[in-house]
Tab-separated table of C-alpha atoms in Angstrom:
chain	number	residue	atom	x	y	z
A	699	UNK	CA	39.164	-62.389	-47.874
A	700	UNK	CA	37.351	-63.418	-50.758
A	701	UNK	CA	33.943	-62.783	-49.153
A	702	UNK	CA	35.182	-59.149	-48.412
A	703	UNK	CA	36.276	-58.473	-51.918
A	704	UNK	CA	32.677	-59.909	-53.525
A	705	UNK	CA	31.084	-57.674	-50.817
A	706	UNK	CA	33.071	-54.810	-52.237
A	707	UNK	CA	32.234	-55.696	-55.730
A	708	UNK	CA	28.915	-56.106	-55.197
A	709	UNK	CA	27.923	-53.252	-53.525
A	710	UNK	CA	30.059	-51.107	-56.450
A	711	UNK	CA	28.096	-52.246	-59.275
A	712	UNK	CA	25.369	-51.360	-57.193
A	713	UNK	CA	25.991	-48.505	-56.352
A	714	UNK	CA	26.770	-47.886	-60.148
A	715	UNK	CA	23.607	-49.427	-61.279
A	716	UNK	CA	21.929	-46.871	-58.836
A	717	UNK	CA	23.217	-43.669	-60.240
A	718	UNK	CA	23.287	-44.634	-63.929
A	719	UNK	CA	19.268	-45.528	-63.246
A	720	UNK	CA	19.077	-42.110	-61.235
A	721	UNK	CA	21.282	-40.424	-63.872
A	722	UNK	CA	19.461	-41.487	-67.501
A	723	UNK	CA	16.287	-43.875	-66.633
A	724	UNK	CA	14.633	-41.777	-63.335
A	725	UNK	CA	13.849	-38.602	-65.396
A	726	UNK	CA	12.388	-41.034	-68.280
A	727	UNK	CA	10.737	-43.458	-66.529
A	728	UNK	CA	9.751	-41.674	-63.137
A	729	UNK	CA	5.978	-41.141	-64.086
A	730	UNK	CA	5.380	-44.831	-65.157
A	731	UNK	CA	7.563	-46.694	-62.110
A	732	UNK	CA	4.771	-44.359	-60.069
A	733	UNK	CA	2.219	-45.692	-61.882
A	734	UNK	CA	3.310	-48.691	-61.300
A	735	UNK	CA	3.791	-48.595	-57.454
A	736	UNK	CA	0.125	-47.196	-57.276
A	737	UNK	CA	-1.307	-49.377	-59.895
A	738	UNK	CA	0.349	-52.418	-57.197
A	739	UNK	CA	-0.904	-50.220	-54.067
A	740	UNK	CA	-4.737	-50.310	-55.498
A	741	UNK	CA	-4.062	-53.929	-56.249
A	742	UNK	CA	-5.701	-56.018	-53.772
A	743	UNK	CA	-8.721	-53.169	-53.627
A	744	UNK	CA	-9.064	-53.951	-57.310
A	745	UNK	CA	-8.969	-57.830	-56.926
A	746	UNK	CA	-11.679	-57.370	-54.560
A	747	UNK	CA	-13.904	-55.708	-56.127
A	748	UNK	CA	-13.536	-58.325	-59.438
A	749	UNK	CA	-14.066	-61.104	-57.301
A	750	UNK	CA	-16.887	-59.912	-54.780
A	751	UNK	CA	-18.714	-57.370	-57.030
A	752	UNK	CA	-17.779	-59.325	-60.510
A	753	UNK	CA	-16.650	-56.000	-62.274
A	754	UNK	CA	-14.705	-55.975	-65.353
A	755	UNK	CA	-10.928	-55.444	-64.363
A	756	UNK	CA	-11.209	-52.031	-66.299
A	757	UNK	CA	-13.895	-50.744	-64.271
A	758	UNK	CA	-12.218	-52.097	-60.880
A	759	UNK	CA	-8.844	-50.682	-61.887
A	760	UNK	CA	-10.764	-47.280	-62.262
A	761	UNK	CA	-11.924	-47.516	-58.776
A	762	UNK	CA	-9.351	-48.874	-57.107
A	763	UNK	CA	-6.562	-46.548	-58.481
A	764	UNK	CA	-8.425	-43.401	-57.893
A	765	UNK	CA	-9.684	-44.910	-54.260
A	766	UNK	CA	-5.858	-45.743	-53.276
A	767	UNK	CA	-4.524	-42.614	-55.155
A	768	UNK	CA	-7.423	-40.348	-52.979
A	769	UNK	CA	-6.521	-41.719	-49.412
A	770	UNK	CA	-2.843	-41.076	-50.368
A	771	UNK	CA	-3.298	-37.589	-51.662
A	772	UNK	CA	-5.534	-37.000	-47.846
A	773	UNK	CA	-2.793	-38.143	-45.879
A	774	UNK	CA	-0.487	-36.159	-47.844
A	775	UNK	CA	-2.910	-33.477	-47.043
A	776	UNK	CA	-3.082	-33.672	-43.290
A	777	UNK	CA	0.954	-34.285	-43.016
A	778	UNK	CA	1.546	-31.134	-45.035
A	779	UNK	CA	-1.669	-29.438	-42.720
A	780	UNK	CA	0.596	-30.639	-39.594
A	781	UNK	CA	3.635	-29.348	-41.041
A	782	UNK	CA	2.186	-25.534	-42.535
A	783	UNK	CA	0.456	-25.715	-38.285
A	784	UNK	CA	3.779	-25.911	-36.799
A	785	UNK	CA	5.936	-23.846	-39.482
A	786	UNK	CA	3.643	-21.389	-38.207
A	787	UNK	CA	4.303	-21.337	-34.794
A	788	UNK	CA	7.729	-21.051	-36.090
A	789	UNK	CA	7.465	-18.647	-37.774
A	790	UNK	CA	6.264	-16.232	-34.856
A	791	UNK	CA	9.868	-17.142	-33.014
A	792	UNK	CA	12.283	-16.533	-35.673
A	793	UNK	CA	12.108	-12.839	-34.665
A	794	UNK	CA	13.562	-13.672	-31.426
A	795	UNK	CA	15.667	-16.261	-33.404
A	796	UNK	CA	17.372	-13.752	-35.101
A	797	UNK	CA	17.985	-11.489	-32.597
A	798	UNK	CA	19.462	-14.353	-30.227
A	799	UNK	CA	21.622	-14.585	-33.127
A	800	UNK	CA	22.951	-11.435	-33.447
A	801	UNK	CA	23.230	-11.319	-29.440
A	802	UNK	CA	25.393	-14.765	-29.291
A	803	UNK	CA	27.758	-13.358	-32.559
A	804	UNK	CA	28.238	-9.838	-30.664
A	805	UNK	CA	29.054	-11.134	-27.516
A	806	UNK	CA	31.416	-14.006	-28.929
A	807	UNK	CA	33.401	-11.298	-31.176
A	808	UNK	CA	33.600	-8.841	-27.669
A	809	UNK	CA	34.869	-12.281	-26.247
A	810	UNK	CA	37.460	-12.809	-28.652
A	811	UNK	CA	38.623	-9.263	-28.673
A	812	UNK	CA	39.257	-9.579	-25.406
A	813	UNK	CA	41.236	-12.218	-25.681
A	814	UNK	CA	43.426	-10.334	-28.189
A	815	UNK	CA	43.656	-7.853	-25.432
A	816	UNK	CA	45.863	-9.783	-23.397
A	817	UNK	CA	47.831	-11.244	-26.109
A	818	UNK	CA	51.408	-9.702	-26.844
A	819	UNK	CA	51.766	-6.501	-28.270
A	820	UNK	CA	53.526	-7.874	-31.452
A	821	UNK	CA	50.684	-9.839	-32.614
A	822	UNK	CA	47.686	-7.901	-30.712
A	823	UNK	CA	46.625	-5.510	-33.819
A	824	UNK	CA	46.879	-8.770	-36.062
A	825	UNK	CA	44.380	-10.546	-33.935
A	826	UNK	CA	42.018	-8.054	-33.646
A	827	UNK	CA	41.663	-6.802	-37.012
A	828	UNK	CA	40.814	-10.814	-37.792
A	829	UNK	CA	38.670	-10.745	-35.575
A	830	UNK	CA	36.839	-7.829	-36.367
A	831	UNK	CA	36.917	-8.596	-40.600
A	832	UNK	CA	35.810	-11.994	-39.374
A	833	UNK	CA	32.162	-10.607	-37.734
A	834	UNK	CA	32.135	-7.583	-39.737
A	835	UNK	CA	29.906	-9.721	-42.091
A	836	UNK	CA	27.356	-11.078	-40.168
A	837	UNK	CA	24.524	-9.414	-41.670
A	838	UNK	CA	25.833	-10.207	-44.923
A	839	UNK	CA	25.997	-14.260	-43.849
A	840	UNK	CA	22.464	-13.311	-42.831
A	841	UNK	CA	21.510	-11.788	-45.772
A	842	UNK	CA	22.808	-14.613	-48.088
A	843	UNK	CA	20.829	-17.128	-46.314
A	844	UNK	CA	17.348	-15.212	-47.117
A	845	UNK	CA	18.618	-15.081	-50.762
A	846	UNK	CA	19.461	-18.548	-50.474
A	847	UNK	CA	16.110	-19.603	-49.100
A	848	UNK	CA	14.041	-17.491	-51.450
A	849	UNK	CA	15.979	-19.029	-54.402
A	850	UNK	CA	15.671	-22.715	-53.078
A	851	UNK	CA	11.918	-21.371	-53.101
A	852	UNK	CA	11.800	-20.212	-56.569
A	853	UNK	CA	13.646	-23.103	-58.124
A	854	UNK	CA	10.347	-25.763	-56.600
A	855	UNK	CA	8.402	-23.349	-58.019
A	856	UNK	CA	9.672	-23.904	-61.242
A	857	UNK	CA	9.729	-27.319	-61.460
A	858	UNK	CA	5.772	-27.255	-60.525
A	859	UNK	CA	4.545	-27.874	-64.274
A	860	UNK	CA	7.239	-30.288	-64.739
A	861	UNK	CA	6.187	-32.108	-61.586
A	862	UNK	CA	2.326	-31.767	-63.023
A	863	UNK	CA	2.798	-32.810	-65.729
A	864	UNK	CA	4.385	-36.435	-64.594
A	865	UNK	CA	2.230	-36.477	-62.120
A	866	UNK	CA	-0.437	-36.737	-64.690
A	867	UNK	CA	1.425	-39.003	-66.489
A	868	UNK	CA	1.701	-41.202	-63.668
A	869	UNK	CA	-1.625	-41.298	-62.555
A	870	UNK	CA	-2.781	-42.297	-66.448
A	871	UNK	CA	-0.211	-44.954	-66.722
A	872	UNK	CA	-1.887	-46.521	-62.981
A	873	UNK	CA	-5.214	-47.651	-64.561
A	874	UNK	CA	-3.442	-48.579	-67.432
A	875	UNK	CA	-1.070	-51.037	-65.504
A	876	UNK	CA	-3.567	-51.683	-63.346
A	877	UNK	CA	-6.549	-52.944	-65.652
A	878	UNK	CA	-3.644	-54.782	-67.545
A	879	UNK	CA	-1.855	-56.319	-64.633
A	880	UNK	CA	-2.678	-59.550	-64.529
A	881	UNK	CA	-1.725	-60.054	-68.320
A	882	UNK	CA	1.562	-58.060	-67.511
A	883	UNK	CA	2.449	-60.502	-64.793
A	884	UNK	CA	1.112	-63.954	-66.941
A	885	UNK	CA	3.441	-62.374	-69.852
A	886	UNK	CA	6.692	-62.311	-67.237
A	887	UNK	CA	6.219	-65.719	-65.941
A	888	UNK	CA	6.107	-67.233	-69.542
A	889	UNK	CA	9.722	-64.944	-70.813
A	890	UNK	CA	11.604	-65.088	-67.255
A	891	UNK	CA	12.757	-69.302	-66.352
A	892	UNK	CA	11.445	-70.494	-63.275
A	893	UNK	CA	14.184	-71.042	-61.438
A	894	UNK	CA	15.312	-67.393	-61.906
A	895	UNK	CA	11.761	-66.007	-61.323
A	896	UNK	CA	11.827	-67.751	-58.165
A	897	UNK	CA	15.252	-66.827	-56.871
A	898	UNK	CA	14.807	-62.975	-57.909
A	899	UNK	CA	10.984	-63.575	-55.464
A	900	UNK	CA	13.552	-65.047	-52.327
A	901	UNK	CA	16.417	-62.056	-53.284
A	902	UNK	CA	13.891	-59.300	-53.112
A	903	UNK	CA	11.638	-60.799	-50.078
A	904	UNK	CA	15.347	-60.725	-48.125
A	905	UNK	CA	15.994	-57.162	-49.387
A	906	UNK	CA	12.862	-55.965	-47.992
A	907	UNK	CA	13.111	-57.215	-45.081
A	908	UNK	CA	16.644	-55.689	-44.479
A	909	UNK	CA	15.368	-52.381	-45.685
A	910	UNK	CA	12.543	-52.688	-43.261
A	911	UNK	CA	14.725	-53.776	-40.226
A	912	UNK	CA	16.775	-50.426	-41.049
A	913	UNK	CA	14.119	-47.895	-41.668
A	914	UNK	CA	12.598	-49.710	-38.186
A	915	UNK	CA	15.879	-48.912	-36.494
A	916	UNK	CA	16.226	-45.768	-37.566
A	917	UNK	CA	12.686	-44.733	-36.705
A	918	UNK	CA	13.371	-46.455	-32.783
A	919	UNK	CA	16.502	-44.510	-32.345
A	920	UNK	CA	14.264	-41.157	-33.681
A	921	UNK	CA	12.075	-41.608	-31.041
A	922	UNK	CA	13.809	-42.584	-28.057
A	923	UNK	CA	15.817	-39.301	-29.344
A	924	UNK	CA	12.630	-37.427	-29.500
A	925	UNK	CA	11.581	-38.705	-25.890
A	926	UNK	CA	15.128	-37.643	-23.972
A	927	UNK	CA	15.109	-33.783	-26.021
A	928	UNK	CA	11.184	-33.465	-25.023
A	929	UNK	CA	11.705	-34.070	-21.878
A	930	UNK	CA	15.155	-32.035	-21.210
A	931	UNK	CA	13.773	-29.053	-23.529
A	932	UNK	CA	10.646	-29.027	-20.867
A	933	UNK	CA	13.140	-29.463	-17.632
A	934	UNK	CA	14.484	-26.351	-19.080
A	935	UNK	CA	11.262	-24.682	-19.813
A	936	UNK	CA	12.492	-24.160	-23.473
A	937	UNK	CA	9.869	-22.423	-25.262
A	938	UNK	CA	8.320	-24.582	-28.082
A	939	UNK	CA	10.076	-27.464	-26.576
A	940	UNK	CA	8.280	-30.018	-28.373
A	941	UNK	CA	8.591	-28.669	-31.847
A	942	UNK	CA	12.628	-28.292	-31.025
A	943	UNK	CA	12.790	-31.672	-29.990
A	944	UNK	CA	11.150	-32.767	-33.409
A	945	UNK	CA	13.138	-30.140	-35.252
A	946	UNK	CA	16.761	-31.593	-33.619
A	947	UNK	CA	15.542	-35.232	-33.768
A	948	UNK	CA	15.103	-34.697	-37.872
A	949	UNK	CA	18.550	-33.345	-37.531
A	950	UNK	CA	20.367	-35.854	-35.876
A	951	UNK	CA	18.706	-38.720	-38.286
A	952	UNK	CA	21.765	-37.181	-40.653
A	953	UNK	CA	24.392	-39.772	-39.467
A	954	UNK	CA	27.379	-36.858	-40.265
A	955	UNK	CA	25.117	-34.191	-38.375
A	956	UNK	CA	23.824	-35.220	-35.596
A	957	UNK	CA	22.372	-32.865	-32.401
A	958	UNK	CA	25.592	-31.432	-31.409
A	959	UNK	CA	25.163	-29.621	-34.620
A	960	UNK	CA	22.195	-27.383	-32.735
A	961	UNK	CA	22.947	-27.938	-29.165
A	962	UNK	CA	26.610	-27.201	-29.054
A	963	UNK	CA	26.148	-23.960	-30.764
A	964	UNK	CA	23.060	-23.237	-28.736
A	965	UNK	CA	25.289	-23.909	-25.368
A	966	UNK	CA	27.793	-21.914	-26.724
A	967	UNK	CA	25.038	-18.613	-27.375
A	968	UNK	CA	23.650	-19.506	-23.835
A	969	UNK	CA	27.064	-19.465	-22.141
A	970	UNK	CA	28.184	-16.004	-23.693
A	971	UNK	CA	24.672	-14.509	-22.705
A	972	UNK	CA	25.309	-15.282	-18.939
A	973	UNK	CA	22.580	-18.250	-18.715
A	974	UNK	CA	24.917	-20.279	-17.604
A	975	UNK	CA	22.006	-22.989	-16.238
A	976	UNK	CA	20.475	-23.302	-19.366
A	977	UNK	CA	24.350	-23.780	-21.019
A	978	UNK	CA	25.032	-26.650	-18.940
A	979	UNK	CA	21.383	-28.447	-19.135
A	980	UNK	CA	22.147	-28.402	-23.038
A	981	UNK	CA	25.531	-29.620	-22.811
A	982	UNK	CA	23.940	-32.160	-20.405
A	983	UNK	CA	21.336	-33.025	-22.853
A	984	UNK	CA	23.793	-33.631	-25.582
A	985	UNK	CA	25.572	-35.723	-23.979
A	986	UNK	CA	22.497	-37.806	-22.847
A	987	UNK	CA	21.406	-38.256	-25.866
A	988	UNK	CA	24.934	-39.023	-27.343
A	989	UNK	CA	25.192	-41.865	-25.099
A	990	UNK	CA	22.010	-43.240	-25.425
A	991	UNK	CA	22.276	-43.357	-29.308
A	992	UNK	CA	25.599	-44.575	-28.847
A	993	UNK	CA	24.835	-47.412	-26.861
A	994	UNK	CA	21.279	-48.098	-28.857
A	995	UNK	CA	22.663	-47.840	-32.142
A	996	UNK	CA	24.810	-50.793	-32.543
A	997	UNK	CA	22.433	-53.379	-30.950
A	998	UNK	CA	19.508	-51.741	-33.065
A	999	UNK	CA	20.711	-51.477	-36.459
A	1000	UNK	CA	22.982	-54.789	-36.171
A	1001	UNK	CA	20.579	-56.829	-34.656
A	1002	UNK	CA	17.953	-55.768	-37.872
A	1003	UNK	CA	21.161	-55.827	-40.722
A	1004	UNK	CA	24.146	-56.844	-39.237
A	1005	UNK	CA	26.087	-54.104	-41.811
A	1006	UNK	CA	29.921	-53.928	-41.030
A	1007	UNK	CA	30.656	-50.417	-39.171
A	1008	UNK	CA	33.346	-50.277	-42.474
A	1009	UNK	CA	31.175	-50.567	-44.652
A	1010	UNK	CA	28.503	-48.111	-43.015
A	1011	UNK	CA	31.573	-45.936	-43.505
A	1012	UNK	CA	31.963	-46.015	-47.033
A	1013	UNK	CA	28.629	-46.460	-47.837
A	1014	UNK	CA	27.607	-43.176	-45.947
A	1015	UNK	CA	30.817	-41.227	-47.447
A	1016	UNK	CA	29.727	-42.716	-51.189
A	1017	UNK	CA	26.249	-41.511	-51.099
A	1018	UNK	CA	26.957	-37.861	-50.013
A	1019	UNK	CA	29.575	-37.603	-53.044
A	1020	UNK	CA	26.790	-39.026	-55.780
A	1021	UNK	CA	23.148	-37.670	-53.735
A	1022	UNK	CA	24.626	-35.206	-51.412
A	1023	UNK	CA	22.718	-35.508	-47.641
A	1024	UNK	CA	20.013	-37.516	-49.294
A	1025	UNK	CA	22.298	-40.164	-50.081
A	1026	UNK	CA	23.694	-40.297	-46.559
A	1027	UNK	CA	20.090	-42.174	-45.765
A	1028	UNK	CA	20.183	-44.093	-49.449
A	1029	UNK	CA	23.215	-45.359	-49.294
A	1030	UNK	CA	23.217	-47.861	-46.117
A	1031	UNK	CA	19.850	-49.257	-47.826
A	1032	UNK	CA	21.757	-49.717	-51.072
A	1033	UNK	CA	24.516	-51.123	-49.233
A	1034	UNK	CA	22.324	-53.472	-47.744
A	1035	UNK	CA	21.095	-54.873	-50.931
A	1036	UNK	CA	24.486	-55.081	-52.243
A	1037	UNK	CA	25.558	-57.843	-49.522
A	1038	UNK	CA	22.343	-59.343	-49.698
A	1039	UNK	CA	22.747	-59.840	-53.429
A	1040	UNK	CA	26.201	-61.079	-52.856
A	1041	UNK	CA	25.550	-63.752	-50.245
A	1042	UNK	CA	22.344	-65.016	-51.820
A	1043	UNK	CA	24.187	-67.877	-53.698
A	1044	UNK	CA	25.732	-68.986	-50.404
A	1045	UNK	CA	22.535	-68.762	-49.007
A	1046	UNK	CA	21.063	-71.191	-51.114
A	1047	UNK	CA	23.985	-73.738	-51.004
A	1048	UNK	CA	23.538	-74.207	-47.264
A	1049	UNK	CA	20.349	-74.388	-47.388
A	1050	UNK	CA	20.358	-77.366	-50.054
A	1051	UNK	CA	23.635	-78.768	-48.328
């Protein structure tokens, strides 16, 4: 009982700690912690080249930075070449897309009304007219989402200079943290005791590894999902099958969304159509890949965390009210840290019983 309510405790402040840093520092201090995180990327490139080459740590820092900070701008490059490639090819089926669309929502409202056919006369006007007002705005729905997306589009647009400018900032403050590192980290181990310095070094070497064992989970379960929708999309001879399987694989890595969330209304489009084959390979593909994830996910992510399904619970249902969907993957790593952080002092007394 008393381990469950420090658990609880622990993973509320937190949780807390998280969105007051998110809330006040993040927009403050965003530029330098990415300084930082570069300056310790170009680290051991720097060291190097002051101990083989014998270059002041200025000079180094210059050319480590700028060599770490160019091979992560490339591979930023060819991800976002990948992703512009296949967006593309996208882009030359949402024609079809849309007119699947309107196909599935006309044939599902002459479904209904049919159905309000052969209901009683008392209540048969009632039923149709709701179901008529309720598709008599499908162009509008349609409509909405191209505002919405060309909004979402102008709103990153006009947080480019913003982003510039910290990027800047961030880059600067890199060979500045970088050419001053080691006195940075000489001046913490004189202020911060010992004992604390090296408990914090055990906490966070714990935490890491957690977060690792998750985000390796997670990536697992994405590809054995990405394997069974490849391969079903191709028995099906679904056009683009490979970029659908990626596309409904990125999907289901939302724990609330999963790929019933695109199959099942796919099915549904397919079954009102008449392609009944297709309908049931999709349903059958769902629920492959529903048991399979079902069956992997436990022994997967508990065997790398060992996070209580209760607390996945709340932890997924408390990040989606602070961070919305981004929190839903933010939160299980912050729960994470929480119970690490609250059984570290147990941790140690066993080990020094």
């Amino acid at each position: 009982m008393y381990s469950g309510t420090k658990n609880a405790i622990s993973m509320i402040g937190v949780f807390a700690l998280v969105w007051l840093c998110l809330r006040w520092l993040y927009p403050l201090f965003s530029p330098f912690a990415l300084g930082a995180v570069l300056a310790l990327a170009a680290e051991p490139l720097t060291a190097l080249l002051c101990r083989r080459l014998r270059l002041p740590r200025g000079a180094a820092a210059g050319i480590g930075v700028s060599l770490t900070f160019a091979l992560g701008a490339a591979l930023l490059l060819a991800l976002g070449a990948f992703l512009l490639r296949e967006l593309g090819l996208l882009a030359g089926v949402l024609p079809d897309l849309e007119a699947a669309a309107g196909t599935g929502l006309s044939l599902l409202e002459a479904w209904l009304l049919g159905l309000a056919a052969r209901a009683p006369r008392s209540i048969r006007p009632i039923l149709e007219e709701n179901v008529t007002g309720l598709f008599s705005g499908g162009t509008f729905l349609l409509n909405q989402a191209v505002r919405y997306l060309l909004g979402l589009a102008g709103g990153l647009l006009s947080h480019v200079p913003g982003s510039a400018l910290s990027l800047g900032t961030g880059i600067i403050s890199a060979f500045l943290i970088s050419a001053k590192l080691p006195r940075i980290r000489r001046w913490l181990a004189r202020r911060i005791p010992r004992e604390a310095l090296a408990s914090l070094l055990a906490a966070g070497k714990r935490m890491k590894g957690a977060v690792a064992g998750w985000l390796t989970a997670q990536v697992k379960l994405m590809g054995v999902t990405y394997a069974i929708l490849s391969l079903g999309l191709l028995i099906l001879r679904i056009p683009y099958a490979l970029l659908w399987a990626l596309g409904v694989s990125l999907v289901d890595a939302f724990p609330v969304l999963g790929t019933g969330t695109v199959l099942l209304p796919w099915a549904a489009v397919c079954f009102l159509q008449g392609d009944i084959p297709r309908a049931v390979g999709l349903l059958g593909l769902y629920t492959v890949v529903s048991l399979t994830r079902s069956i992997l996910e436990p022994k997967l992510v508990g065997s790398h965390l060992g996070l209580d399904p209760l607390a996945t619970l709340v932890a997924l249902y408390a990040g989606y009210r602070l961070w919305g969907i981004g929190g839903m993957i933010l939160a299980p790593l912050l729960a994470v840290m929480a119970l690490q952080l609250a059984n570290r002092p147990k941790a140690q007394n066993n080990g020094t019983g």
